[in-house]
Amino acid sequence: MESQLPPMISGGLPVLGHVVEMLRDRESLFKRGHAEKGDLFAMKLGPQPVLVITGAEYNRIFYMETDKTLNMQDGYGFLREAIGRVLFTASTEDYYNQRPVLQEVFKRERMVGYVQAMNTEIQRWLDSLGQAGEMDITQAMLRLTQYVAGRALIGPDYEQELGADFWKDYSAISASLDPVLPPTLPLPKFWRRDQAKKKITATLKPLIQARRDHPERYNDLISTLLTTPLKDGTTLPDDTIVTIFMGLIFAGHETTAGQAAWLIALLLQHPDYQKLVREEIKQTVAYGQPIDAAVLSKLEYIYWAIDETTRIRPSADTQLRTVTSPVKIGEYEIPSGWRLMVSGATSHFMPDVYSNPEQFDPLRYSPERGEGKNPFSIIGFGGGVHKCTGMNFAKNEMAVITSLLFQQFDMELISKDIHVVTGNGANHPSEVRVRYKRKPLTELTDAATIREAAAAGCPHIRQHMTPQ
Ligand code: HEM
C-alpha cells in the first residue's frame, strides 16, 4: 500500500503557497499548522513541499538522520553564498573532514581563556556606562558580543588587527541573507555583500600570514585553524580559514546577542525570579574578582534562566534539512526533495513536557521539578552531531554578562511592548530600553577592599567612586 503524505495546512496561495505567511510571521504559521493538523504537517513554499515537525520523538529523527537520509547544506544555501562553503554549508564529506578543527576550537581547556576574555570585555563595557543613564539592551548586546568574540577569538589586539571596518563589512554580509531570492541576482545588497567579503578576506589574509610566519607569538583561533590537522591529515588552506572564521562569527554573534538581550529583558520582567538571581550573584560572585569555571559551576538560577530564555524566546527558532532519500517519520514516508523544519514555536510549548508552557518559569529545570529532560524537546541549540559547538561559549557568556551587570547595576525596564523580531540569521527582541543606576560601592564590597583596590589604581573601582 502506498503511504500517505502528511496533511497540508490550509491557506496556501496559488503558486506562492505559504511563503508570504512564512516570511511575515513564521511563529504564527507554525502554531496555526500545529493546531490544525498536529505534530506533523505539510506546507508549500512556492513549489517546495515542506514538512514541519513538533515534539521530541520527531525532532530526534530530524537530528539523528542528518547526514544520512537528510542533508543540511541544501537548506542553508543562502548562508553558503554569504560565508562560503564550509562546515555545515559544505558537503557532508568536507564537513567530517573539517570537524576535528571545530572540536579543537571548542575543547574544554580553551574555555578558560574564552571566559577570561568575556570577563575583560564585559567589565570594560560596564565601566564605560557612567553612573546612571538609559540604554537599549538589544543594541548594547550586539556590540558587546562583538567585543567578546574579537578578544576571545583573535586576542587582546583584536581591535587593531581586525580594523575599524570589520564589523561594518560583516553587517553588510549579514544584511544580505535572503532565504527566498536567488543569491546571485544583481541587487545592491548582494553587491555590497560581495564587496564586504573581499574587504574581510583582505583583512584576514595578513593575519593568517603573520601567524604562519611567527607561530610562537600567537595562540588564538586563527593559529588553531592553521595548525590543527583535518581528518585526512592535511591542514586548512588560507581561503578556508577565512570562511571558517566568518562561519563562526555568523553562527555565534547575532544568536548570542539576541538570546542575551532576551535574558536580561525577561529577568527585568520577572522581579521575583530576578531576586533569586541577584541573591545568587551576591552569594557566589565576588566583586572585582574574575568569574572562572568554579564560580560558573555554582550559578544554578542563572543557567536555568538561560535555558528558559532559549525555550520561550529562541534565537534559532527553526532549522532546516533536505530529504535526500525517503525517510519514515511517524506514519508517513517523506519523499526525496522535501524540506524538513523543526519548530521551537510548537516543540517548546508542549503542555505534556512543560507545565504552564507560556510562562517564564526557570525553576521548572530545578532537580525537584526536572522538566524538559529529553534533549530533543528543545531545539534552540540544535541536536545530534551538528548540535551547536558554541553552546557552552554562548551560555557562559550570557552567565558572565548577567552576573556582572546585575551585580553592579540596578535597572528598570522602560520598554513596554517587547516582541520578537524575526531575522534571517537569528531572532532578537525589539528595543529593550532600560534606565540604569550604578550601585554604591559599599553595597558591593567591604571598606578595606575598596581602600586596597583604590590604592592599587583598580579602574572599575574608580568608576564607582566618581561623584554622583
Ligand atoms: C545563543 C547563542 C547560539 C544559538 C542559539 C546557537 C544555535 C545553533 C543551532 C540551532 C545550531 C544547529 C543548526 C542546525 O542543526 O541546523 C548551531 C550550530 C552551530 N553553532 Fe551555534 N548557536 C549559538 C552560539 C554559537 C556560538 C557562540 C558559536 C561559536 C563561536 C556557535 C557555533 C556553531 C557552529 C560551528 C555550529 C555548527 C555545528 C556543526 O554543524 O557541527 N554557535 N548553533
XYZ file of C-alpha atoms and ligand atoms in Angstrom:
511
model
C 0.000 0.000 0.000
C 1.328 3.434 -0.925
C 1.944 5.531 2.198
C 0.099 8.826 2.579
C 1.754 12.226 2.592
C 1.407 14.378 5.714
C -1.667 16.665 5.860
C -1.368 20.085 4.237
C -2.366 23.141 6.276
C -4.994 25.490 4.934
C -4.399 28.896 3.447
C -1.824 28.306 0.693
C -1.904 30.784 -2.211
C -1.692 29.651 -5.842
C 1.980 29.370 -6.918
C 3.358 31.011 -3.736
C 1.868 28.520 -1.291
C 2.560 29.642 2.291
C 5.651 31.707 1.505
C 4.075 35.090 2.288
C 2.758 33.940 5.674
C 6.108 32.277 6.403
C 8.048 35.476 5.704
C 5.546 37.645 7.592
C 5.241 35.604 10.797
C 6.525 32.037 10.846
C 5.807 31.595 14.549
C 2.058 32.092 13.988
C 2.160 29.922 10.878
C 3.769 27.030 12.790
C 1.328 27.434 15.690
C -1.628 27.514 13.307
C -0.388 24.441 11.429
C 0.119 22.551 14.675
C -3.346 23.477 15.968
C -4.919 22.430 12.663
C -3.058 19.232 11.829
C -0.962 18.127 14.821
C 2.733 17.260 15.235
C 3.398 16.596 11.536
C 2.012 18.941 8.916
C 2.944 19.942 5.403
C 3.051 23.339 3.730
C 4.356 24.737 0.453
C 6.965 27.423 -0.002
C 6.440 28.186 -3.694
C 6.803 24.787 -5.390
C 8.808 23.370 -2.453
C 6.939 20.929 -0.174
C 7.940 21.261 3.477
C 7.196 19.071 6.484
C 7.098 20.930 9.811
C 7.650 18.658 12.810
C 6.957 19.052 16.519
C 7.964 17.100 19.611
C 10.981 15.197 20.936
C 10.240 11.962 19.083
C 10.192 13.557 15.623
C 12.880 16.132 16.421
C 15.168 13.213 17.286
C 14.662 11.709 13.817
C 15.424 15.118 12.264
C 18.775 15.389 14.073
C 19.784 11.728 14.003
C 19.012 11.293 10.293
C 21.105 14.368 9.359
C 23.985 13.336 7.053
C 22.142 10.028 6.412
C 18.745 10.435 4.736
C 18.702 14.199 5.386
C 21.240 16.814 4.412
C 21.952 20.142 5.977
C 23.729 22.085 3.261
C 20.935 22.496 0.661
C 18.533 24.255 3.029
C 21.246 26.700 4.083
C 22.231 27.628 0.507
C 21.511 31.296 1.270
C 24.092 31.148 4.093
C 26.627 29.461 1.841
C 26.582 32.408 -0.539
C 27.248 34.772 2.376
C 30.005 32.927 4.237
C 31.244 30.323 1.791
C 31.194 26.541 1.514
C 32.377 25.466 4.920
C 31.402 23.299 7.939
C 27.637 22.746 7.813
C 27.266 24.553 4.471
C 29.908 22.288 2.878
C 29.384 18.754 1.562
C 28.948 16.037 4.188
C 32.389 14.657 3.285
C 34.082 18.062 3.743
C 32.190 18.614 6.998
C 33.519 15.415 8.573
C 36.991 16.205 7.272
C 36.880 19.672 8.926
C 35.164 18.542 12.138
C 38.400 17.933 14.143
C 39.142 21.650 13.781
C 35.775 22.571 15.313
C 36.363 20.161 18.182
C 39.807 21.662 18.809
C 38.481 25.256 18.833
C 35.799 24.403 21.411
C 37.586 21.901 23.588
C 37.141 22.325 27.319
C 40.666 23.654 28.068
C 40.181 26.583 25.687
C 37.068 27.728 27.548
C 39.303 29.054 30.364
C 40.796 31.655 28.020
C 37.420 32.447 26.453
C 35.865 33.092 29.870
C 38.782 35.394 30.777
C 38.140 37.335 27.548
C 34.433 37.566 28.467
C 35.267 38.974 31.921
C 37.593 41.602 30.452
C 35.245 42.857 27.748
C 32.073 42.750 29.837
C 33.716 44.651 32.700
C 35.147 47.154 30.196
C 31.624 47.731 28.887
C 30.185 48.173 32.383
C 32.961 50.604 33.278
C 32.014 52.717 30.254
C 28.405 53.193 31.362
C 28.899 56.065 33.798
C 26.864 56.415 36.970
C 23.361 56.339 35.528
C 21.538 56.604 32.239
C 19.352 54.867 29.705
C 20.279 52.323 27.059
C 18.826 49.841 24.600
C 19.981 46.410 25.758
C 19.312 44.874 22.309
C 21.822 47.218 20.653
C 24.227 47.007 23.592
C 24.339 43.195 23.328
C 25.035 43.331 19.591
C 28.137 45.451 20.277
C 29.247 43.662 23.428
C 29.167 40.221 21.802
C 31.356 41.598 19.005
C 33.986 42.749 21.501
C 33.862 39.401 23.310
C 34.176 37.450 20.036
C 37.074 39.685 18.956
C 39.057 39.259 22.171
C 38.235 35.555 22.606
C 39.000 34.555 19.033
C 41.747 36.985 17.970
C 43.294 38.082 21.270
C 43.881 41.385 23.064
C 44.931 43.257 19.903
C 41.730 42.385 18.056
C 40.590 45.986 17.512
C 43.798 46.917 15.784
C 44.071 43.621 13.893
C 40.507 43.476 12.587
C 40.388 47.208 11.853
C 37.613 49.767 12.066
C 35.513 48.430 9.172
C 35.385 44.738 10.048
C 32.019 44.764 11.810
C 30.537 47.163 9.252
C 31.512 44.756 6.490
C 30.220 41.821 8.499
C 26.871 43.670 8.878
C 26.677 44.143 5.103
C 27.066 40.378 4.681
C 24.559 39.668 7.413
C 22.027 42.105 5.892
C 22.296 40.285 2.560
C 20.974 36.976 3.946
C 17.865 36.067 1.989
C 16.276 32.627 2.036
C 13.968 33.461 -0.892
C 15.762 35.435 -3.617
C 18.497 33.752 -5.706
C 21.732 34.982 -4.068
C 23.344 35.922 -7.382
C 20.676 38.432 -8.510
C 22.206 41.809 -9.441
C 20.802 43.611 -6.361
C 22.595 46.330 -4.350
C 22.560 44.220 -1.173
C 24.259 41.301 -2.917
C 26.808 43.667 -4.471
C 27.544 45.137 -1.024
C 27.895 41.570 0.336
C 30.486 40.685 -2.316
C 32.462 43.897 -1.734
C 32.421 43.280 2.029
C 33.627 39.709 1.576
C 36.552 40.929 -0.498
C 37.491 43.507 2.167
C 37.248 40.981 5.005
C 39.389 38.497 3.088
C 41.965 41.247 2.512
C 41.961 41.967 6.282
C 42.236 38.353 7.408
C 44.871 37.098 4.959
C 47.736 39.150 6.507
C 46.654 37.992 9.994
C 46.925 34.394 8.796
C 50.334 35.084 7.266
C 51.587 36.710 10.496
C 50.633 33.581 12.438
C 52.217 31.358 9.807
C 55.457 33.380 9.992
C 55.544 33.630 13.813
C 53.589 30.725 15.317
C 55.328 31.244 18.670
C 53.646 34.660 19.133
C 50.033 33.507 18.831
C 47.544 31.194 20.472
C 44.202 32.200 19.042
C 41.504 30.975 16.695
C 43.488 31.624 13.519
C 46.619 29.888 14.819
C 44.460 26.926 15.870
C 42.838 26.779 12.433
C 46.287 26.926 10.817
C 47.829 24.100 12.781
C 45.065 21.587 13.596
C 45.181 18.602 11.242
C 41.997 17.680 9.416
C 40.710 14.119 9.372
C 42.668 13.416 6.160
C 45.904 14.686 7.790
C 46.173 17.911 5.750
C 45.706 21.421 7.172
C 43.288 24.128 6.056
C 44.201 26.408 3.138
C 44.048 30.167 3.810
C 40.761 30.703 1.955
C 39.042 28.070 4.093
C 40.456 29.643 7.263
C 38.788 32.904 6.232
C 35.465 31.120 5.638
C 35.599 29.159 8.902
C 36.413 32.345 10.785
C 33.419 34.066 9.199
C 31.272 30.965 9.712
C 31.963 31.001 13.445
C 31.242 34.712 13.717
C 27.968 34.188 11.833
C 26.926 31.184 13.883
C 27.759 32.880 17.147
C 27.228 36.611 17.023
C 23.596 37.554 16.418
C 22.378 34.347 18.063
C 24.173 35.138 21.320
C 23.328 38.849 21.212
C 19.601 38.150 20.737
C 19.482 35.491 23.420
C 21.415 37.650 25.920
C 19.109 40.624 25.313
C 16.021 38.448 25.853
C 17.554 37.008 29.012
C 18.027 40.464 30.535
C 14.560 41.596 29.380
C 12.875 38.507 30.873
C 14.705 38.903 34.182
C 13.604 42.533 34.354
C 10.024 41.496 33.548
C 10.045 38.888 36.342
C 11.176 40.603 39.551
C 10.555 37.569 41.774
C 12.912 35.378 39.801
C 15.311 38.307 39.360
C 15.559 38.450 43.154
C 16.767 34.836 43.215
C 19.360 35.653 40.563
C 20.580 38.745 42.428
C 20.858 36.739 45.651
C 22.813 34.015 43.852
C 25.205 36.628 42.452
C 25.655 38.169 45.903
C 26.483 34.786 47.420
C 28.670 33.494 44.594
C 30.344 36.251 42.583
C 32.918 38.307 44.476
C 33.071 41.896 43.296
C 36.303 42.712 41.437
C 37.292 39.031 41.084
C 37.151 37.389 37.667
C 34.418 34.826 37.157
C 36.045 31.480 36.417
C 34.856 27.912 35.878
C 34.499 27.310 39.627
C 32.183 30.318 40.004
C 30.202 29.464 36.863
C 29.585 25.949 38.142
C 27.733 27.402 41.169
C 25.335 29.602 39.176
C 22.186 27.476 39.062
C 19.499 30.151 38.862
C 21.271 31.979 36.052
C 21.741 28.867 33.907
C 18.092 27.853 34.446
C 17.084 31.340 33.278
C 19.313 30.892 30.207
C 17.611 27.565 29.409
C 14.180 29.092 29.899
C 15.073 32.012 27.612
C 16.236 29.527 24.959
C 12.884 27.785 25.304
C 10.456 30.683 25.144
C 12.465 33.164 23.044
C 14.865 31.071 20.929
C 17.304 32.960 18.696
C 17.297 29.938 16.393
C 13.595 29.054 16.397
C 13.756 26.776 13.374
C 16.291 24.682 11.453
C 16.223 23.116 8.025
C 17.061 19.845 6.304
C 16.527 18.404 2.828
C 15.396 14.800 2.312
C 17.993 13.017 0.151
C 16.441 9.564 0.336
C 12.932 8.682 1.531
C 12.612 8.753 5.318
C 9.865 7.468 7.566
C 8.551 9.993 10.063
C 5.618 8.819 12.116
C 3.202 7.103 9.760
C 4.436 8.979 6.692
C 7.217 8.251 4.226
C 8.659 11.601 3.214
C 9.953 11.610 -0.385
C 13.362 12.873 -1.536
C 13.435 16.569 -2.298
C 11.129 17.582 0.553
C 12.370 20.071 3.149
C 12.027 19.404 6.868
C 11.767 22.056 9.579
C 11.858 21.776 13.357
C 9.864 24.388 15.205
C 10.592 25.984 18.568
C 7.260 27.813 18.350
C 5.480 24.479 18.862
C 8.006 21.999 20.357
C 8.957 24.381 23.173
C 5.346 24.799 24.286
C 4.134 21.195 24.587
C 1.945 21.084 27.734
C 2.835 17.436 28.388
C 6.540 18.409 28.589
C 6.367 21.888 30.151
C 3.769 22.844 32.769
C 2.160 26.236 32.019
C 4.327 26.414 28.908
C 3.595 30.094 28.140
C 5.058 31.151 31.471
C 8.694 32.193 32.084
C 9.435 29.758 34.887
C 13.140 28.777 35.108
C 12.524 26.770 38.288
C 10.961 24.102 36.064
C 14.566 22.881 35.495
C 15.311 22.526 39.222
C 16.046 18.928 40.326
C 12.741 18.824 42.243
C 10.712 19.500 39.091
C 13.109 18.242 36.382
C 11.033 19.322 33.371
C 12.282 19.112 29.781
C 14.899 16.431 30.447
C 14.671 14.917 26.951
C 17.305 16.901 24.983
C 15.187 16.695 21.813
C 12.249 18.519 23.386
C 14.187 21.780 22.963
C 15.726 22.740 19.623
C 17.307 26.128 20.460
C 20.881 24.829 20.096
C 20.060 22.015 17.667
C 20.815 18.358 18.372
C 22.782 15.304 17.274
C 26.150 15.548 15.576
C 25.615 19.146 14.413
C 24.446 20.393 17.819
C 25.828 23.882 18.407
C 29.556 23.579 19.129
C 29.494 27.104 20.582
C 26.693 26.361 23.061
C 28.868 26.411 26.185
C 30.655 29.502 24.924
C 27.304 31.254 24.460
C 25.802 30.098 27.759
C 28.918 31.073 29.708
C 28.992 34.458 28.013
C 25.357 35.077 28.969
C 26.111 33.960 32.530
C 29.062 36.372 32.853
C 27.027 39.245 31.353
C 24.126 38.627 33.747
C 26.361 38.192 36.782
C 28.383 41.365 36.321
C 25.517 43.544 35.079
C 23.105 42.635 37.879
C 25.923 42.695 40.422
C 26.901 46.277 39.645
C 23.698 47.950 38.432
C 20.098 48.463 39.384
C 17.847 48.560 36.354
C 14.306 49.426 35.485
C 12.619 48.378 32.261
C 11.181 51.271 30.245
C 10.038 49.406 27.095
C 6.531 48.074 27.472
C 5.865 46.018 24.356
C 8.953 43.894 23.722
C 8.356 41.478 20.866
C 10.332 39.032 18.755
C 11.957 40.480 15.647
C 12.422 37.542 13.287
C 15.703 37.585 11.417
C 17.085 35.528 8.544
C 20.115 34.698 10.662
C 18.720 34.867 14.202
C 15.813 36.353 16.139
C 16.211 39.148 18.659
C 13.970 41.304 20.804
C 12.728 44.699 19.678
C 14.134 47.626 21.668
C 14.760 46.766 25.345
C 15.148 50.252 26.790
C 16.281 50.341 30.427
C 17.066 53.025 32.978
C 20.146 52.019 34.968
C 21.987 53.222 38.044
C 25.363 52.083 39.301
C 25.208 50.562 42.773
C 27.167 52.271 45.533
C 30.489 50.568 46.126
C 29.663 49.906 49.752
C 26.904 47.567 48.596
C 29.379 45.533 46.567
C 32.340 45.022 48.845
C 33.810 45.924 52.232
C 35.672 49.134 53.104
C 39.126 47.516 53.385
C 38.881 46.014 49.878
C 37.750 49.366 48.465
C 40.762 51.150 50.026
C 43.173 48.484 48.804
C 41.797 48.437 45.257
C 41.687 52.236 45.015
C 45.305 52.455 46.190
C 46.283 49.914 43.536
C 44.527 52.031 40.865
C 41.862 49.425 40.019
C 39.982 51.006 37.059
C 36.490 49.723 37.720
C 36.633 50.663 41.380
C 37.416 54.182 40.117
C 34.146 54.148 38.120
C 32.158 53.643 41.267
C 33.997 56.415 43.082
C 33.135 59.107 40.551
C 30.936 61.652 42.365
C 27.208 61.127 41.665
C 22.720 31.720 21.953
C 23.617 31.535 21.012
C 23.562 30.449 19.988
C 22.491 29.772 19.475
C 21.020 29.965 19.820
C 23.007 28.827 18.514
C 22.218 27.926 17.809
C 22.722 26.932 16.990
C 21.921 25.914 16.357
C 20.416 25.793 16.461
C 22.748 25.125 15.643
C 22.362 23.897 14.834
C 21.887 24.262 13.455
C 21.220 23.103 12.737
O 21.213 21.967 13.227
O 20.675 23.353 11.656
C 24.079 25.647 15.811
C 25.201 25.128 15.230
C 26.443 25.698 15.325
N 26.809 26.753 16.135
Fe 25.603 27.763 17.378
N 24.355 28.956 18.455
C 24.747 29.926 19.341
C 26.028 30.348 19.599
C 27.147 29.909 18.943
C 28.472 30.403 19.141
C 28.857 31.473 20.165
C 29.273 29.757 18.250
C 30.738 29.915 18.000
C 31.517 30.862 18.458
C 28.454 28.831 17.515
C 28.906 27.962 16.555
C 28.138 26.993 15.946
C 28.664 26.061 14.958
C 30.083 25.993 14.460
C 27.594 25.250 14.589
C 27.628 24.104 13.570
C 27.933 22.825 14.270
C 28.013 21.669 13.320
O 27.480 21.736 12.191
O 28.616 20.673 13.711
N 27.171 28.952 17.956
N 24.035 26.738 16.650
